[in-house]
Amino acid sequence: MEKRAIYGGLALPLLLLTPQLLVTLVFFYWPASQAVWQSFLLQDAFGLSTRFIGLENYRELLSSPGYYRTIGTTALFSTLVTVLSLSIALVLAVQADKSIRGAGIYRTLLIWPYAVAPAVAGVLWLFMFQPSLGVLARGLRSLGVDWNPLLNGDHALALVVMAATWKQISYNFLFFLAGLQSIPRAVIEAAAIDGASPTRRFWTITLPLLSPTAFFLLVVNIVYAFFDTFGIIDAMTSGGPSKATETLVYKVFFDGRLGGDLGGSAAQSVILMVIVIALTAVQFRYIERKVAY
Amino acid sequence: MVERRSMLARLVPHVILCLGVAILAFPVYLCFVGSSHPQDVISNGQMPLVPGHLLTESYWLALTRGVARTSSEPVGLMLLNSLTMALIIASGKIAISIISSFAVVYFKFPFRMAAFWMIFITLMLPVEVRIYPTYKVVADLGMLDTYAGLTVPLIASATATLFFRQFFLTIPDELVEASKLDGAGPMKFFWDTVLPLSRTNIAALFVILFIYGWNQYLWPLLITTRSDMQTVVIGIKKMIVTQDALTEWNIVMATAMLAMLPPVAVVVLMQRWFVRGLVETEK
Amino acid sequence: MASLSLDNVKKVYPGGVEAVKGVSLQVPDRAFVVLVGPSGCGKSTLLRMIAGLETITSGTVKIGDRIVNDVEPANRDIAMVFQNYALYPHMKVFDNMAYGLRNRGMGEPEVKRRVDEAARLLEIGQLLDRKPRQLSGGQRQRVAMGRAIVRQPAAFLFDEPLSNLDAKLRVQMRVEIKKLQRDIGTTSIYVTHDQVEAMTMADILVVMNAGSAEQIDTPREIYQRPRTTFVASFIGSPSMNFLPAKLTGDGKGVIVGGVPIALTGGAHAAASTITVGVRPEEIVVGADGATHTVAIDVIEHLGADTIVHGKLVADGAAALTVRLVGYWPLAPGEILPVALHARALHLFDPTTGQRL
């Protein structure tokens, strides 16, 4: 799509683009290319000498069991967060869509957690489930659960999943509600006249018409679980206990900073970059399809 | 819906929704309660489920002193840092994105598509995939522990640029043409027409970007070493110490409340713009 | 105020699409010229080239004595009224009208004088403090006109300004624009696809088709002596009937549906096949002097008129539409006797479509 009436000239548009392009060059393209370059280098512990080692960093990474464990953790974490936050949000959105007068109020009451910083969300959930003093941890104990996320990896993972899900429900709810409200009432009414029960209408009419929204949210949620949950994990578990809650992004951060393994960290960054590009490509195909509708 | 429904059937959605609201609100309620009880009551695991009497004291202490340890800064200062960072990021992103969109949409010049793609591709380079090289650039430029270091590297925005581009494409061509006939050049058209027409879009984007800026975590964590440059989101994490008995949970919870308040208030009070910004930037 | 002239103006888009294929046109000072044609005929492109909103591939555009091919739109001394009005949505009516004057550095007292004057002329004085979205379609139309008038330009350019209005308002505004133009006397070029607007408003009518001006004439001349079958069918409602025919051996008569009709004018090429055009309103109905009969298919009662769609009862059974004044109690299947008079016939070359 293009404007029919546009201006000529070269200096003015370039001047207008300069700030943005400068920032992207200095802080995006240069570091990204550095990450790629560093992934082929080996740096000694003091950073005094570097050596080109080709794909050695990747080979090492892909032969380390720890990396696969992190991939597994990330996959499990992302799946749980995505499935839980999408389904809870869908249930809430369907209910809110039914209540015509209340929808606006419920929306207000349900969207605010979006604004809470991931790290702060982590702190809130930590406070509830802190084994020795948390109110809910106490509850679990009294039910006979030996709750201890500081030592038990599964408990820790459950905790970060809960906090991450809690924060993401708002976003999904908002988009599901908008999607539901954009389904023409006439279609639902036609289905009712065709004799479809409310439940059947939901599965055969509402849900298929909502599928573009759901697919879009699926991608967004995966991206969220991969990248935006860093704050939650760092605040709650710092990847522990014994790396049970370490996601790919957290590992890049951890290996580069404390481990000092810049080459390995860079190789991980490059792999993450490939994942982001793939996800963006998927999302883009979706956008194109939406345009074609 | 289409059928007439019984009283009970009409009640069910409200019950489910209220349950949802309660679950979402519960952590914040507990946080509020926690900020009103003394440290030792919380540490003993004896905290009641109703607010205590130390409310003003906890918040006053948090704002002016922070936690008692020596390295800690008052939360008031952290909030100020967060506010500064969020405002610079939000307005900076809007400013540089609106002018680059204007250039890409309203001018025809040789590198137009190249520039557009260069901005677009940054979508695929989140800070998480280039952490240390970016840190090194900022360090080399001497921007560690500065507001510039905190904000400038985050200021490029493909999302905002695409958002404005989308909007500009909906402005009728006739408006540029009328403007040309009325003797206005490109920059005059920008100031007199494009900018005023973009007001609501700017507001919507501002809400989203303010929250984005306020909630930044990884970047400030890397860039700030001095405690007086800390933002509240970073600061709160550092208030929690591994030996639980030493954590001043009442102060931490008061800080958490203070850290949540500005972005949540923005979402609730500017809900119309928030929803619009969120939905539109995803197009 | 000024005359305006186009000399062999062409527009070729990158990619080779020829939107305007060389149009020449002389517009005397104070004239009202209407460019009419179907969508895609190049009429809007031509107007936009005069405005300077499209580059001119070749040929020259002159406003007054000045060639303006390379002059910026703002400096061509023209004002334009757009189809969607293109009012600045965030400015009050007053500021919308004043914007172009202020950009040219005019002093505020003069700006106010001119805007008030135009507002009085257009009867929109009470709207000056409103924003465009608070106005009705007709009011916006007036403001768009006002924005053009205050400039006191050499020429007004109108790009389908009435097509966003409902039918009733359109008729009213049509009359007002024409009257206003006559009072102010500014040379005007008006683009429309509506033949009624074209016929009623134009001093000079330009019928365009596929990038060319098919005919440039007064509306009356275009109606009475259309130069091509395209012009003949585009102007007039219902459209002109076209019937296959043959000239007689001496070239002084024409055989339509097997019936010879003596022509009044000079002789044509003998015995050749031609197309005969006849307007529905010029077909005479009645048994006296009937030359043909029509088998009725469909009847439309418009109130003041009755339109009969039928077929000529003859070899080939060509479709024929007849317009009758008043209410005629006819029924499908009836046979209607009609007369085709020589003076009502338009003769065209069947291959080139040119008038003979």
XYZ file of C-alpha atoms in Angstrom, chain A:
293
model
C 0.000 0.000 0.000
C 1.370 3.339 -0.952
C 0.492 6.982 -0.898
C -0.573 8.549 -4.155
C 0.756 11.960 -3.269
C 4.250 11.990 -1.856
C 7.149 14.348 -1.482
C 10.466 14.205 -3.255
C 13.901 15.071 -1.934
C 16.539 13.004 -0.202
C 18.090 15.079 2.556
C 14.917 15.658 4.576
C 13.705 12.042 4.764
C 17.183 10.834 5.588
C 17.437 13.429 8.329
C 14.117 12.251 9.736
C 15.299 8.660 9.708
C 18.720 9.365 11.188
C 17.901 9.003 14.917
C 16.115 5.701 14.480
C 18.686 4.259 12.089
C 21.568 5.389 14.252
C 20.134 3.640 17.303
C 19.414 0.465 15.357
C 22.898 0.418 13.889
C 24.771 1.089 17.111
C 22.659 -0.900 19.543
C 21.041 -3.563 17.371
C 22.976 -4.453 14.258
C 26.485 -3.974 15.544
C 25.931 -5.996 18.778
C 23.960 -8.671 16.928
C 26.763 -9.111 14.428
C 29.219 -9.150 17.335
C 27.208 -11.950 18.918
C 27.433 -13.941 15.714
C 31.162 -13.257 15.417
C 31.881 -14.080 19.058
C 30.101 -17.384 18.724
C 33.027 -18.467 16.549
C 35.640 -17.316 19.054
C 37.198 -18.712 22.183
C 38.134 -16.217 24.860
C 40.410 -17.107 27.730
C 39.291 -16.582 31.298
C 40.795 -13.111 31.606
C 39.636 -11.906 28.247
C 43.203 -11.321 27.193
C 43.339 -13.436 24.098
C 40.780 -14.680 21.639
C 41.064 -17.390 19.093
C 38.893 -18.320 16.109
C 37.531 -21.799 16.608
C 34.802 -22.042 14.000
C 31.783 -24.018 15.055
C 33.473 -25.378 18.166
C 31.235 -23.379 20.525
C 28.145 -24.762 18.842
C 29.510 -28.297 18.894
C 30.254 -28.018 22.571
C 26.874 -26.509 23.295
C 24.970 -29.129 21.364
C 26.898 -31.938 22.978
C 26.283 -30.716 26.518
C 23.438 -32.454 28.394
C 22.849 -29.245 30.360
C 21.790 -27.424 27.210
C 19.242 -30.075 26.336
C 17.952 -29.970 29.853
C 17.443 -26.223 29.512
C 15.684 -26.746 26.199
C 13.412 -29.265 27.913
C 12.718 -26.893 30.787
C 11.960 -24.061 28.373
C 9.615 -26.247 26.337
C 7.765 -27.472 29.407
C 7.593 -24.011 30.941
C 6.376 -22.366 27.700
C 3.794 -25.064 27.039
C 2.374 -24.853 30.546
C 2.233 -21.060 30.584
C 0.723 -20.888 27.093
C -1.902 -23.577 27.625
C -2.892 -22.395 31.099
C -3.079 -18.688 30.364
C -4.887 -19.212 27.058
C -7.496 -21.566 28.471
C -8.196 -19.589 31.626
C -8.423 -16.397 29.587
C -10.764 -18.045 27.086
C -13.105 -19.242 29.813
C -13.198 -15.770 31.352
C -13.642 -14.046 27.991
C -16.527 -16.307 27.000
C -18.255 -15.568 30.304
C -17.613 -11.843 30.021
C -18.924 -11.848 26.458
C -22.200 -13.341 27.729
C -22.761 -10.638 30.263
C -23.453 -7.741 27.986
C -23.709 -5.076 30.617
C -20.914 -6.334 32.830
C -18.293 -6.926 30.118
C -16.739 -3.473 30.500
C -16.458 -3.697 34.278
C -15.012 -7.182 34.192
C -12.548 -6.056 31.586
C -11.305 -3.325 33.897
C -11.031 -5.777 36.779
C -9.173 -8.345 34.725
C -6.673 -6.444 32.601
C -4.598 -4.631 35.185
C -2.097 -7.470 35.924
C -0.708 -6.778 32.444
C 0.812 -3.629 33.913
C 2.643 -5.408 36.732
C 6.356 -5.837 36.062
C 7.375 -9.495 35.664
C 9.917 -9.181 38.477
C 7.293 -7.669 40.793
C 4.833 -10.416 39.863
C 7.568 -12.864 40.830
C 7.980 -11.205 44.207
C 4.219 -11.304 44.874
C 4.006 -15.045 44.180
C 7.172 -15.727 46.080
C 5.639 -14.041 49.092
C 2.583 -16.301 48.930
C 4.532 -19.488 48.404
C 7.697 -18.828 50.392
C 8.024 -22.168 52.260
C 8.556 -20.829 55.762
C 6.291 -17.784 55.811
C 4.037 -17.779 52.744
C 0.317 -17.882 53.442
C -0.415 -20.385 50.704
C 2.690 -22.441 51.467
C 1.314 -22.792 54.975
C -1.962 -23.944 53.503
C -0.215 -26.558 51.382
C 1.757 -27.777 54.374
C -1.388 -28.184 56.411
C -2.783 -30.274 53.535
C 0.237 -32.532 53.896
C 2.177 -31.349 50.851
C 5.885 -31.094 51.547
C 6.056 -27.799 49.712
C 9.530 -26.426 49.181
C 10.351 -24.645 45.936
C 13.779 -23.765 47.297
C 14.803 -27.416 47.169
C 12.281 -29.165 44.962
C 12.733 -28.353 41.255
C 9.178 -29.320 40.311
C 7.782 -27.030 42.976
C 9.984 -24.223 41.762
C 8.856 -24.728 38.177
C 5.219 -24.808 39.267
C 5.778 -21.525 41.067
C 7.271 -19.678 38.096
C 4.578 -21.136 35.839
C 1.890 -19.784 38.161
C 3.399 -16.317 38.323
C 3.995 -16.174 34.565
C 0.469 -17.389 33.839
C -1.070 -14.931 36.265
C 0.551 -12.057 34.433
C -0.377 -13.207 30.943
C -4.088 -13.941 31.490
C -4.983 -10.254 31.131
C -3.468 -9.933 27.701
C -5.090 -13.086 26.366
C -8.411 -12.159 27.933
C -8.386 -8.778 26.233
C -7.759 -10.245 22.789
C -10.190 -13.125 23.228
C -12.905 -10.737 24.371
C -12.266 -8.445 21.408
C -12.332 -11.475 19.104
C -15.599 -12.723 20.599
C -17.213 -9.335 20.401
C -16.292 -9.009 16.757
C -18.177 -12.174 15.817
C -21.394 -10.930 14.211
C -24.415 -11.708 16.372
C -26.368 -12.604 13.255
C -24.117 -15.638 12.689
C -24.792 -16.926 16.199
C -28.505 -16.256 15.792
C -28.566 -18.050 12.468
C -26.950 -21.064 14.127
C -29.551 -20.942 16.897
C -32.342 -20.901 14.319
C -30.613 -23.834 12.628
C -31.148 -25.674 15.894
C -27.624 -25.640 17.369
C -27.569 -25.746 21.153
C -25.445 -23.155 23.002
C -22.675 -25.697 23.599
C -22.732 -26.842 20.004
C -22.724 -23.242 18.832
C -19.618 -22.597 20.857
C -17.701 -25.518 19.358
C -18.925 -25.222 15.787
C -19.326 -21.482 15.288
C -17.634 -19.379 17.960
C -14.413 -21.323 18.306
C -13.656 -21.649 14.570
C -14.326 -17.939 14.111
C -12.049 -17.232 17.035
C -9.225 -19.374 15.672
C -7.283 -16.533 14.002
C -7.171 -14.747 17.372
C -6.175 -17.956 19.124
C -3.398 -18.663 16.671
C -2.060 -15.146 16.964
C -2.133 -15.420 20.762
C -0.379 -18.762 20.624
C 2.644 -17.200 18.944
C 2.580 -14.161 21.208
C 2.433 -16.375 24.298
C 5.342 -18.497 23.193
C 7.402 -15.355 22.627
C 6.298 -14.101 26.036
C 7.247 -17.334 27.797
C 10.617 -17.394 26.070
C 11.706 -13.815 26.502
C 9.541 -11.742 28.803
C 9.629 -14.056 31.784
C 13.270 -13.391 32.555
C 12.331 -11.016 35.363
C 9.980 -13.535 36.962
C 12.588 -16.277 36.968
C 15.415 -14.070 38.150
C 13.336 -12.638 40.978
C 11.866 -15.944 42.135
C 14.400 -18.700 41.649
C 17.426 -17.359 39.770
C 17.073 -20.456 37.599
C 17.369 -22.814 40.546
C 17.206 -25.029 42.407
C 19.995 -26.757 40.483
C 18.870 -25.206 37.169
C 15.349 -26.624 37.398
C 13.862 -23.309 36.251
C 16.574 -22.236 33.858
C 15.150 -21.219 30.468
C 17.196 -20.553 27.343
C 17.211 -16.798 27.867
C 18.192 -17.172 31.491
C 21.052 -19.463 30.516
C 22.442 -16.935 28.033
C 22.458 -14.346 30.762
C 23.868 -16.652 33.404
C 26.600 -18.278 31.311
C 27.787 -14.963 29.961
C 27.894 -13.120 33.257
C 28.859 -15.507 35.981
C 30.314 -18.265 33.853
C 32.289 -15.803 31.789
C 31.822 -18.117 28.797
C 31.241 -15.371 26.231
C 31.687 -17.611 23.208
C 29.229 -20.186 24.483
C 26.796 -17.474 25.531
C 27.111 -15.907 22.084
C 26.411 -19.249 20.395
C 23.284 -19.565 22.548
C 22.273 -16.040 21.548
C 22.578 -16.936 17.892
C 20.372 -20.004 18.369
C 17.810 -17.828 20.161
C 17.984 -15.370 17.279
C 17.071 -18.162 14.896
C 14.102 -19.059 17.111
C 12.876 -15.458 17.176
C 13.196 -15.179 13.412
C 11.212 -18.395 12.991
C 8.479 -17.217 15.346
C 8.313 -13.832 13.654
C 8.076 -15.494 10.264
C 5.181 -17.640 11.490
C 3.459 -14.606 12.887
C 4.005 -12.731 9.668
C 2.437 -15.463 7.611
C -0.530 -15.178 9.911
C -0.745 -11.431 9.348
C -0.608 -11.932 5.600
C -3.410 -14.432 5.804
C -5.456 -12.054 7.835
C -4.987 -9.419 5.168
C -6.076 -11.897 2.514
C -9.331 -12.671 4.317
